[in-house]
Amino acid sequence: MDKQISQVDGCDFTTEELQQFHRYYKYTWPEHLTNSPLASKIKHFALEEPTVDTARLCRWLRTMGIQDEDEQTAEQQLYSRFESFDFTTAPGFNEFLTKVYLPTTGKTSKHDIEERMERAKIEYYNERVEKIDYDEYKRFKEQTKPKPVCPYQHLWEKEKEDTANNSQFEHVRVIDLADYLDDNLTVNALDRINGEVEEAEDPRYYALAIIRTLKKDSDENVVFLPALDNKTPEQTLAALRSCLRLEIALRKLNATKPVVVFANGSVDPTALGLMRATTETVLSDNFSLEPAAAQFPTAIFSWAHIAREEEVSLGTAEYVLCHPNTVLRGSEWQGALGLGRGFIGHRNFAKATERILLAASCPPPLTRSALRQACLVESAYPGPCKISVWKQEIAQYFALLAQDNAGDANNGTTVTAFEQLSDLLKDLKDTGKPWADRYAEFAESAEQMKKRAIWVAALQAARKMEYSQALALEYSIAKAILSGDFDSAESASELVHKSACNGPSIADILSISEPVSDSEPNALQVEIPGECPFAKMYRKNPEQFRHIDLKSISDHRPLNLGK
């Protein structure tokens, strides 16, 4: 172990010494030593590592740019005070962020943003704390840049990135899903997260951010949002109710302050509605979604209305959902469906998240604009969008699935979702093309045919509903499927029709008692963004409107909830 690391120029420390020094770097200091001078820390560390040469350790620390305050020059002490200054809690500093994240020109490079951020900090510090010159500071930092003489340095830099403390953004409520989730989304976990969302309503928070700390950045199979608790049908339904309650709370909050979701990993379809509660979604290249894996239709309101955007063709949702093994990644999610605010490589995700959260610290009314500008600056090209290539085929074959299936007004017949799918399969087979044959694979399994039929019927119904009605339909369909009431693809349209006409309202669904926390909100008092005024009055006082047929007023135009 005494062999020198000769492959690193200028390094005369032994492997054993470097390992000791690395242990010093990652050592967890007792609370009373956290802000102690360097000499006190070294003395304490020597008690834990009796074989360490403290003189050599001090020399190594100086090599890495770490010195005791007594050894620093006046210039070094000035810059150390500047770098340790807490700008996140500094009064009035957030006003400087508008200069950084709201540039006058449309195009701004990442380097330009970082430089202007640094200038804003120095401008603030120079005016309100003590004098400091930007050019002199840059010159000093370049001259005193740590020398790469230790082969463990890349490990330290990695640890610095992994241990970024998101709690430093005191004006942004950060929910780290890793603190709540183990495997599935349980009622308890969802209600705890809902409590965090309620806290984010406090005026001291300008925004809410949902992240997931990943233990292995290189793991491409990381899960951002797992499936709902699915041990039994009852547990799945209980988790679904909590999920819908949380989705409503997120949409309500997003109407008053930004809710940004940093999705770095795979998302189970049953949890998709939580991500769709906001348009401020930042994706990594680890993002993935497999719609066909859903037990039952989910987030049907969002899927049904993606075609409202001009660049999204009618039938795109059906095109995605009818493929037997579609995997949606960042390029499709952002490019074809328009459902992402930005795309960032997962290797840069931690640092980019930190910079976007800093932008979200910009005070209202500029918070959302600053956040979106930061997302724009941090974003990279997500790659080619495969769905966009098939726009002609989508319009020709799949747009028919999105049409109203009310039937022929002349003879009173009704075209069911199953019949529409059967016609699509016939048209696809007649093309004789490989891509069409791949799509037709879902018809080879009766179970897969049932799934596609229920999706088509659910989307057709959701397009004529406002948000709260679509949520109630989603729950009723899930309950029917889990209870085994859904027998075949032929009965898909009938099941959706019965669920829409005879199913409970979202208020009744959310008020179902279940063993959860005492702080559970009264479902009848939940405000639902996008709900029509009449539906809101009915939900709060149903007895007053029992004589009115609600189904006759179901054509209210849905609002754009993302803005």
Coordinates of C-alpha atoms in Angstrom, one line a residue:
M1 CA 0.0 0.0 0.0
D2 CA 3.0 2.3 0.1
K3 CA 3.3 2.5 -3.7
Q4 CA 3.2 6.1 -5.0
I5 CA 0.5 7.1 -7.6
S6 CA 3.0 7.9 -10.3
Q7 CA 0.3 8.2 -13.1
V8 CA -0.8 11.6 -11.7
D9 CA 1.7 14.3 -12.4
G10 CA 2.9 16.1 -9.3
C11 CA 1.4 13.6 -6.8
D12 CA 3.9 12.3 -4.2
F13 CA 1.3 11.1 -1.7
T14 CA 1.0 7.3 -1.3
T15 CA -2.2 5.4 -2.0
E16 CA -2.7 4.8 1.8
E17 CA -2.3 8.6 2.5
L18 CA -4.8 9.5 -0.3
Q19 CA -7.3 7.1 1.1
Q20 CA -6.9 8.6 4.5
F21 CA -7.3 12.1 3.1
H22 CA -10.4 11.0 1.2
R23 CA -11.9 9.7 4.5
Y24 CA -11.2 13.2 5.9
Y25 CA -13.0 14.8 3.1
K26 CA -16.2 12.7 3.5
Y27 CA -16.0 12.6 7.3
T28 CA -19.3 13.5 9.1
W29 CA -18.3 16.2 11.6
P30 CA -20.0 16.4 15.1
E31 CA -22.4 19.4 15.3
H32 CA -20.0 21.3 17.6
L33 CA -17.2 21.1 15.0
T34 CA -19.3 21.9 11.9
N35 CA -18.1 25.5 11.7
S36 CA -14.8 25.1 13.6
P37 CA -11.4 26.2 12.3
L38 CA -9.5 23.7 10.2
A39 CA -6.9 23.0 12.9
S40 CA -9.7 21.8 15.3
K41 CA -11.1 19.5 12.7
I42 CA -7.7 18.0 11.9
K43 CA -7.0 17.5 15.6
H44 CA -10.3 15.6 16.0
F45 CA -9.7 13.6 12.8
A46 CA -6.3 12.5 14.1
L47 CA -8.0 10.9 17.1
E48 CA -10.2 8.8 14.7
E49 CA -7.2 8.1 12.4
P50 CA -4.1 7.8 14.7
T51 CA -1.8 6.9 11.7
V52 CA -2.6 10.0 9.7
D53 CA 0.3 12.4 9.3
T54 CA -1.3 15.8 10.1
A55 CA 1.5 17.8 8.4
R56 CA 1.1 15.9 5.2
L57 CA -2.7 16.2 5.5
C58 CA -2.4 20.0 5.8
R59 CA -0.1 20.1 2.8
W60 CA -2.6 18.1 0.7
L61 CA -5.4 20.4 1.8
R62 CA -3.4 23.4 0.6
T63 CA -2.9 21.6 -2.7
M64 CA -6.6 21.3 -3.0
G65 CA -7.2 24.9 -2.2
I66 CA -8.3 24.3 1.4
Q67 CA -6.6 26.4 4.1
D68 CA -7.1 27.4 7.7
E69 CA -8.3 30.9 8.0
D70 CA -5.2 31.9 9.9
E71 CA -3.1 30.9 6.9
Q72 CA -5.1 32.8 4.4
T73 CA -4.2 36.2 3.0
A74 CA -6.6 39.1 3.3
E75 CA -7.6 38.5 -0.3
Q76 CA -8.3 34.8 0.3
Q77 CA -10.4 35.6 3.4
L78 CA -12.4 38.2 1.5
Y79 CA -13.3 35.7 -1.3
S80 CA -14.0 32.9 1.3
R81 CA -16.5 35.2 3.0
F82 CA -18.1 36.0 -0.3
E83 CA -18.4 32.3 -1.3
S84 CA -19.8 31.3 2.1
F85 CA -22.4 34.0 2.0
D86 CA -26.0 32.7 1.9
F87 CA -27.6 34.4 -1.0
T88 CA -30.8 32.3 -0.8
T89 CA -31.8 34.1 2.5
A90 CA -30.3 37.5 1.7
P91 CA -33.0 40.2 1.8
G92 CA -33.7 41.7 -1.6
F93 CA -31.3 39.4 -3.5
N94 CA -34.2 37.7 -5.4
E95 CA -34.8 40.9 -7.3
F96 CA -31.4 40.5 -8.9
L97 CA -32.5 37.2 -10.4
T98 CA -34.9 38.9 -12.7
K99 CA -31.8 40.4 -14.4
V100 CA -30.3 36.9 -14.7
Y101 CA -33.2 34.8 -15.8
L102 CA -35.2 37.3 -17.8
P103 CA -32.8 38.3 -20.6
T104 CA -33.8 41.0 -23.1
T105 CA -32.8 38.8 -26.1
G106 CA -34.5 35.5 -27.1
K107 CA -31.4 33.4 -27.1
T108 CA -29.1 33.1 -24.1
S109 CA -26.3 30.6 -23.6
K110 CA -25.8 28.6 -20.4
H111 CA -22.4 30.2 -19.9
D112 CA -24.0 33.7 -20.2
I113 CA -26.6 32.8 -17.5
E114 CA -23.9 31.5 -15.1
E115 CA -21.8 34.6 -15.6
R116 CA -24.7 37.0 -15.1
M117 CA -25.7 35.0 -11.9
E118 CA -22.2 35.5 -10.6
R119 CA -22.2 39.2 -11.5
A120 CA -25.5 39.6 -9.7
K121 CA -24.1 38.0 -6.5
I122 CA -21.0 40.2 -6.6
E123 CA -23.1 43.3 -7.3
Y124 CA -25.3 42.6 -4.3
Y125 CA -22.3 41.7 -2.1
N126 CA -20.4 44.8 -3.2
E127 CA -23.3 47.1 -2.4
R128 CA -24.6 45.7 0.8
V129 CA -21.8 43.7 2.5
E130 CA -18.3 44.7 1.6
K131 CA -16.3 45.8 -1.5
I132 CA -15.4 43.1 -4.0
D133 CA -14.2 43.5 -7.6
Y134 CA -15.6 41.0 -10.2
D135 CA -12.5 41.0 -12.5
E136 CA -10.1 40.6 -9.6
Y137 CA -12.2 37.7 -8.2
K138 CA -12.2 35.9 -11.5
R139 CA -8.4 36.4 -11.8
F140 CA -7.9 35.0 -8.3
K141 CA -10.1 31.9 -8.9
E142 CA -8.3 31.1 -12.1
Q143 CA -4.9 31.3 -10.4
T144 CA -5.8 29.3 -7.4
K145 CA -7.8 26.6 -9.2
P146 CA -7.1 23.3 -7.4
K147 CA -4.5 21.1 -9.0
P148 CA -5.7 17.7 -10.1
V149 CA -3.0 15.8 -8.2
C150 CA -5.3 13.2 -6.5
P151 CA -6.8 10.2 -8.4
Y152 CA -9.8 10.4 -6.0
Q153 CA -10.7 13.9 -7.0
H154 CA -13.5 12.7 -9.4
L155 CA -15.1 10.9 -6.4
W156 CA -15.2 14.1 -4.4
E157 CA -16.7 16.1 -7.2
K158 CA -19.3 13.3 -7.6
E159 CA -20.2 13.5 -3.9
K160 CA -20.5 17.2 -4.1
E161 CA -23.0 16.9 -6.9
D162 CA -25.0 14.1 -5.2
T163 CA -25.3 15.8 -1.9
A164 CA -26.6 19.1 -3.3
N165 CA -28.9 20.5 -0.6
N166 CA -32.1 21.5 -2.2
S167 CA -33.4 22.8 1.1
Q168 CA -31.3 25.9 0.6
F169 CA -34.1 27.3 -1.6
E170 CA -36.2 28.6 1.3
H171 CA -38.8 30.1 -1.1
V172 CA -39.4 26.8 -3.0
R173 CA -41.1 23.9 -1.3
V174 CA -39.2 20.8 -2.4
I175 CA -40.9 17.4 -2.2
D176 CA -38.3 14.6 -2.6
L177 CA -40.3 11.5 -3.5
A178 CA -37.5 9.3 -2.1
D179 CA -38.5 10.4 1.4
Y180 CA -42.0 8.9 0.9
L181 CA -41.9 6.0 -1.6
D182 CA -40.5 2.6 -1.3
D183 CA -42.1 0.4 -3.9
N184 CA -45.7 1.2 -4.7
L185 CA -47.7 4.4 -4.2
T186 CA -49.7 3.7 -1.0
V187 CA -52.5 5.6 0.6
N188 CA -50.2 6.6 3.5
A189 CA -47.4 7.9 1.2
L190 CA -49.8 9.8 -1.0
D191 CA -51.5 11.5 2.0
R192 CA -48.1 12.5 3.4
I193 CA -47.2 14.1 0.0
N194 CA -50.6 15.8 0.0
G195 CA -49.7 17.3 3.4
E196 CA -46.5 18.7 1.8
V197 CA -48.6 20.2 -1.0
E198 CA -50.8 21.9 1.6
E199 CA -47.7 23.4 3.2
A200 CA -46.7 24.8 -0.1
E201 CA -49.7 27.0 -0.1
D202 CA -48.0 29.1 2.6
P203 CA -47.2 32.6 1.1
R204 CA -43.5 32.3 1.9
Y205 CA -43.2 29.7 -0.8
Y206 CA -43.1 31.0 -4.4
A207 CA -43.2 27.5 -6.0
L208 CA -43.4 23.8 -5.4
A209 CA -40.9 21.3 -6.9
I210 CA -41.3 17.5 -7.0
I211 CA -38.0 15.6 -7.4
R212 CA -36.7 12.1 -6.8
T213 CA -33.2 11.6 -5.4
L214 CA -31.6 8.8 -7.4
K215 CA -29.1 6.6 -5.7
K216 CA -27.5 5.5 -9.0
D217 CA -27.3 8.2 -11.6
S218 CA -26.1 5.7 -14.2
D219 CA -29.0 3.3 -13.7
E220 CA -31.4 3.6 -16.6
N221 CA -34.1 1.6 -14.8
V222 CA -34.7 4.0 -12.0
V223 CA -38.4 4.6 -11.2
F224 CA -39.6 8.2 -10.7
L225 CA -43.3 7.3 -10.0
P226 CA -44.1 3.6 -9.3
A227 CA -47.5 2.0 -9.6
L228 CA -50.4 2.4 -7.2
D229 CA -50.7 0.0 -4.3
N230 CA -52.0 -3.1 -6.1
K231 CA -51.9 -5.9 -3.5
T232 CA -55.7 -6.2 -3.6
P233 CA -58.5 -4.4 -5.6
E234 CA -59.6 -2.6 -2.5
Q235 CA -56.1 -1.2 -1.8
T236 CA -55.7 -0.2 -5.4
L237 CA -58.9 1.8 -5.3
A238 CA -58.0 3.4 -2.0
A239 CA -54.6 4.4 -3.5
L240 CA -56.4 5.7 -6.6
R241 CA -58.7 7.9 -4.5
S242 CA -55.6 9.3 -2.7
C243 CA -53.9 9.8 -6.0
L244 CA -56.9 11.7 -7.5
R245 CA -57.1 13.8 -4.3
L246 CA -53.4 14.7 -4.6
E247 CA -53.8 15.4 -8.4
I248 CA -56.6 17.9 -7.6
A249 CA -54.5 19.6 -4.9
L250 CA -51.5 20.0 -7.3
R251 CA -53.8 21.5 -10.0
K252 CA -55.3 23.9 -7.5
L253 CA -51.8 25.0 -6.3
N254 CA -50.6 25.3 -9.9
A255 CA -53.3 27.9 -10.6
T256 CA -51.7 30.3 -8.1
K257 CA -48.0 29.4 -8.1
P258 CA -45.8 27.2 -10.3
V259 CA -45.6 23.4 -9.7
V260 CA -42.5 22.0 -11.4
V261 CA -41.9 18.2 -11.7
F262 CA -38.4 16.9 -12.4
A263 CA -39.0 13.4 -13.9
N264 CA -35.7 11.5 -13.9
G265 CA -36.8 7.9 -14.4
S266 CA -39.7 5.7 -15.4
V267 CA -43.4 6.6 -14.7
D268 CA -46.1 4.0 -14.2
P269 CA -49.2 4.8 -16.2
T270 CA -51.4 4.7 -13.1
A271 CA -49.5 7.6 -11.6
L272 CA -49.4 9.6 -14.8
G273 CA -52.1 12.1 -13.6
L274 CA -49.8 13.4 -11.0
M275 CA -47.3 14.5 -13.6
R276 CA -50.0 16.0 -15.8
A277 CA -51.2 18.2 -12.9
T278 CA -48.7 20.8 -14.4
T279 CA -47.2 21.8 -17.7
E280 CA -43.9 22.6 -15.9
T281 CA -42.4 19.2 -16.4
V282 CA -38.6 18.7 -16.8
L283 CA -37.5 15.4 -18.3
S284 CA -34.2 13.5 -18.4
D285 CA -33.1 11.0 -20.9
N286 CA -33.9 8.4 -18.3
F287 CA -37.6 9.3 -18.6
S288 CA -39.9 6.5 -19.9
L289 CA -43.6 5.6 -19.9
E290 CA -45.2 2.4 -21.2
P291 CA -48.9 3.2 -21.7
A292 CA -49.8 -0.4 -22.5
A293 CA -48.8 -1.4 -18.9
A294 CA -51.7 0.4 -17.4
Q295 CA -54.3 -1.8 -15.6
F296 CA -57.0 0.6 -16.5
P297 CA -57.3 4.0 -18.4
T298 CA -55.6 6.7 -16.5
A299 CA -55.2 10.5 -16.9
I300 CA -57.9 10.3 -19.6
F301 CA -58.7 14.0 -19.5
S302 CA -55.1 14.8 -20.4
W303 CA -54.9 12.1 -23.1
A304 CA -58.2 13.2 -24.6
H305 CA -57.2 16.8 -25.0
I306 CA -53.6 16.7 -26.2
A307 CA -54.9 17.2 -29.8
R308 CA -56.0 20.8 -28.8
E309 CA -52.5 21.8 -29.7
E310 CA -52.2 22.7 -33.4
E311 CA -49.1 20.5 -34.0
V312 CA -50.7 17.4 -32.5
S313 CA -52.9 15.5 -34.9
L314 CA -56.3 14.2 -33.8
G315 CA -55.9 10.5 -33.1
T316 CA -52.3 10.8 -31.7
A317 CA -53.4 9.5 -28.3
E318 CA -55.0 6.5 -29.9
Y319 CA -51.9 5.9 -32.1
V320 CA -49.8 5.8 -28.9
L321 CA -52.1 3.8 -26.9
C322 CA -52.9 1.2 -29.5
H323 CA -49.4 0.2 -30.1
P324 CA -48.7 -3.2 -28.4
N325 CA -45.4 -2.1 -26.8
T326 CA -45.0 1.6 -27.0
V327 CA -42.3 3.2 -24.8
L328 CA -42.6 7.0 -24.6
R329 CA -39.3 8.8 -24.0
G330 CA -38.4 12.4 -23.7
S331 CA -38.4 13.1 -27.4
E332 CA -42.0 11.8 -27.9
W333 CA -43.3 13.2 -24.7
Q334 CA -42.0 16.7 -25.4
G335 CA -41.8 16.8 -29.2
A336 CA -45.0 15.1 -30.3
L337 CA -47.3 15.5 -27.3
G338 CA -46.1 18.9 -26.1
L339 CA -46.1 17.7 -22.5
G340 CA -42.7 18.8 -21.3
R341 CA -41.2 22.2 -20.4
G342 CA -37.6 21.0 -20.9
F343 CA -35.3 18.1 -21.5
I344 CA -31.9 17.6 -19.7
G345 CA -29.4 14.8 -19.9
H346 CA -29.4 12.8 -16.6
R347 CA -25.7 13.4 -16.0
N348 CA -26.4 17.1 -15.8
F349 CA -29.8 16.7 -14.1
A350 CA -28.7 17.4 -10.5
K351 CA -26.9 20.7 -11.3
A352 CA -29.6 21.8 -13.8
T353 CA -32.3 21.1 -11.1
E354 CA -30.4 23.3 -8.7
R355 CA -30.2 26.2 -11.2
I356 CA -33.9 25.9 -12.1
L357 CA -34.9 25.9 -8.4
L358 CA -32.8 29.0 -8.0
A359 CA -34.8 30.6 -10.7
A360 CA -38.0 29.5 -9.0
S361 CA -36.9 31.5 -6.0
C362 CA -37.6 34.7 -8.0
P363 CA -40.5 36.5 -6.3
P364 CA -44.0 36.8 -7.8
P365 CA -45.3 37.8 -10.2
L366 CA -42.2 36.8 -12.2
T367 CA -41.7 33.4 -10.6
R368 CA -43.2 31.3 -13.4
S369 CA -41.5 33.4 -16.2
A370 CA -38.1 33.0 -14.5
L371 CA -38.6 29.3 -14.0
R372 CA -39.6 28.8 -17.7
Q373 CA -36.6 30.8 -18.9
A374 CA -34.3 28.7 -16.7
C375 CA -35.8 25.5 -18.2
L376 CA -35.2 26.9 -21.7
V377 CA -31.6 27.7 -20.9
E378 CA -30.8 24.4 -19.3
S379 CA -32.6 22.3 -21.9
A380 CA -30.9 20.2 -24.6
Y381 CA -32.2 18.7 -27.8
P382 CA -34.2 15.5 -26.8
G383 CA -33.5 13.8 -30.1
P384 CA -35.7 13.0 -33.1
C385 CA -39.4 12.5 -32.4
K386 CA -40.6 9.2 -33.9
I387 CA -44.3 10.0 -33.6
S388 CA -44.1 13.1 -35.8
V389 CA -42.8 11.0 -38.7
W390 CA -46.2 9.2 -38.7
K391 CA -48.5 12.3 -38.8
Q392 CA -50.0 11.3 -42.2
E393 CA -50.8 7.7 -41.0
I394 CA -52.2 9.0 -37.8
A395 CA -54.6 11.3 -39.6
Q396 CA -55.5 8.6 -42.1
Y397 CA -56.2 5.7 -39.8
F398 CA -56.2 6.7 -36.1
A399 CA -58.2 10.0 -36.2
L400 CA -61.3 7.9 -36.9
L401 CA -61.0 6.4 -33.4
A402 CA -61.2 9.8 -31.8
Q403 CA -64.5 10.7 -33.5
D404 CA -67.8 10.7 -31.6
N405 CA -69.3 7.2 -31.8
A406 CA -72.9 8.4 -31.3
G407 CA -73.8 6.6 -34.5
D408 CA -75.8 7.3 -37.6
A409 CA -78.6 9.8 -36.9
N410 CA -80.7 8.4 -39.7
N411 CA -81.0 4.8 -38.6
G412 CA -80.2 5.2 -34.9
T413 CA -77.3 2.8 -34.9
T414 CA -74.3 3.2 -32.6
V415 CA -70.8 2.4 -33.6
T416 CA -69.0 1.0 -30.6
A417 CA -65.3 1.3 -29.7
F418 CA -64.9 -2.4 -30.5
E419 CA -66.4 -2.0 -34.0
Q420 CA -64.2 1.0 -34.6
L421 CA -61.1 -1.0 -33.6
S422 CA -62.2 -3.9 -35.8
D423 CA -62.5 -1.5 -38.8
L424 CA -59.0 -0.1 -38.0
L425 CA -57.5 -3.6 -37.9
K426 CA -59.0 -4.4 -41.3
D427 CA -57.7 -1.1 -42.8
L428 CA -54.2 -1.8 -41.3
K429 CA -54.1 -5.3 -42.6
D430 CA -55.1 -4.1 -46.1
T431 CA -52.1 -1.9 -46.3
G432 CA -49.7 -4.9 -46.3
K433 CA -47.0 -2.8 -44.6
P434 CA -44.8 -4.0 -41.7
W435 CA -45.6 -1.0 -39.4
A436 CA -49.3 -1.7 -39.8
D437 CA -48.8 -5.4 -39.0
R438 CA -47.0 -4.5 -35.8
Y439 CA -49.9 -2.4 -34.7
A440 CA -52.4 -5.2 -35.5
E441 CA -50.6 -7.4 -33.0
F442 CA -52.7 -6.2 -30.1
A443 CA -55.7 -8.0 -31.6
E444 CA -54.0 -11.4 -31.2
S445 CA -54.8 -11.3 -27.5
A446 CA -58.4 -10.9 -26.3
E447 CA -57.1 -9.2 -23.1
Q448 CA -55.1 -6.7 -25.1
M449 CA -58.1 -6.0 -27.4
K450 CA -60.2 -5.3 -24.3
K451 CA -57.6 -2.8 -23.1
R452 CA -57.6 -0.9 -26.4
A453 CA -61.3 -0.9 -26.6
I454 CA -61.8 0.6 -23.2
W455 CA -59.1 3.2 -23.9
V456 CA -60.9 4.3 -27.1
A457 CA -64.3 4.4 -25.5
A458 CA -62.9 6.3 -22.4
L459 CA -61.2 8.9 -24.5
Q460 CA -64.3 9.5 -26.6
A461 CA -66.3 10.1 -23.5
A462 CA -63.7 12.3 -21.8
R463 CA -63.6 14.6 -24.8
K464 CA -67.1 15.7 -23.9
M465 CA -66.5 16.2 -20.2
E466 CA -65.0 18.8 -17.9
Y467 CA -62.2 17.8 -15.6
S468 CA -64.1 16.6 -12.5
Q469 CA -66.4 14.5 -14.6
A470 CA -63.4 12.8 -16.3
L471 CA -61.9 12.0 -12.9
A472 CA -65.1 10.4 -11.7
L473 CA -65.3 8.4 -15.0
E474 CA -61.7 7.3 -14.6
Y475 CA -62.4 6.0 -11.1
S476 CA -65.6 4.2 -12.1
I477 CA -63.9 2.4 -15.0
A478 CA -61.1 1.3 -12.7
K479 CA -63.5 0.0 -10.1
A480 CA -65.4 -2.0 -12.8
I481 CA -62.2 -3.5 -14.2
L482 CA -60.8 -4.4 -10.8
S483 CA -64.1 -6.0 -9.7
G484 CA -64.3 -8.1 -12.8
D485 CA -67.4 -6.4 -14.3
F486 CA -65.6 -5.9 -17.7
D487 CA -66.0 -9.1 -19.7
S488 CA -65.0 -8.5 -23.3
A489 CA -64.0 -5.8 -25.7
E490 CA -67.5 -5.8 -27.2
S491 CA -68.8 -4.4 -23.9
A492 CA -66.2 -1.5 -23.6
S493 CA -68.5 1.2 -24.9
E494 CA -71.4 0.0 -22.7
L495 CA -69.2 -0.1 -19.6
V496 CA -68.0 3.5 -20.2
H497 CA -71.6 4.7 -20.9
K498 CA -72.9 3.1 -17.7
S499 CA -69.9 4.5 -15.7
A500 CA -70.5 8.0 -17.1
C501 CA -74.3 8.0 -16.5
N502 CA -74.6 6.1 -13.3
G503 CA -71.2 6.4 -11.6
P504 CA -70.7 8.5 -8.5
S505 CA -69.5 12.1 -8.6
I506 CA -65.9 12.9 -7.8
A507 CA -67.0 14.5 -4.5
D508 CA -68.7 11.2 -3.5
I509 CA -65.7 9.2 -4.6
L510 CA -63.2 11.3 -2.5
S511 CA -65.5 11.3 0.5
I512 CA -65.4 7.5 0.9
S513 CA -64.1 6.9 4.3
E514 CA -60.8 4.9 4.6
P515 CA -58.2 4.5 7.4
V516 CA -55.9 7.4 6.6
S517 CA -54.4 10.3 8.5
D518 CA -56.6 12.5 10.7
S519 CA -55.5 15.5 8.6
E520 CA -57.3 14.2 5.5
P521 CA -59.1 17.2 3.8
N522 CA -62.8 17.2 3.4
A523 CA -63.3 16.1 -0.2
L524 CA -66.5 18.1 -0.5
Q525 CA -64.5 21.3 0.0
V526 CA -61.8 20.6 -2.5
E527 CA -61.5 23.2 -5.2
I528 CA -61.2 21.6 -8.7
P529 CA -59.5 23.7 -11.3
G530 CA -61.3 23.6 -14.7
E531 CA -64.6 22.7 -13.1
C532 CA -67.6 24.6 -14.5
P533 CA -69.3 26.9 -12.1
F534 CA -72.6 25.0 -12.1
A535 CA -70.8 21.7 -11.4
K536 CA -69.0 23.4 -8.5
M537 CA -72.3 24.6 -7.0
Y538 CA -73.9 21.2 -7.4
R539 CA -70.9 19.5 -5.7
K540 CA -71.1 21.7 -2.7
N541 CA -74.9 21.5 -2.3
P542 CA -76.3 18.5 -4.4
E543 CA -79.7 18.5 -2.7
Q544 CA -80.5 21.9 -4.2
F545 CA -80.0 20.6 -7.7
R546 CA -81.4 17.0 -7.6
H547 CA -84.2 17.9 -10.0
I548 CA -81.7 18.8 -12.8
D549 CA -80.3 16.3 -15.2
L550 CA -76.5 17.0 -15.1
K551 CA -75.9 14.8 -18.2
S552 CA -77.7 17.3 -20.3
I553 CA -75.2 20.0 -19.5
S554 CA -72.0 17.9 -20.0
D555 CA -70.9 19.8 -23.1
H556 CA -69.0 22.5 -21.2
R557 CA -65.8 23.4 -23.0
P558 CA -62.8 22.2 -20.9
L559 CA -60.5 24.9 -19.8
N560 CA -56.7 24.9 -20.5
L561 CA -55.7 23.9 -17.0
G562 CA -51.9 24.1 -17.6
K563 CA -51.8 27.9 -17.8

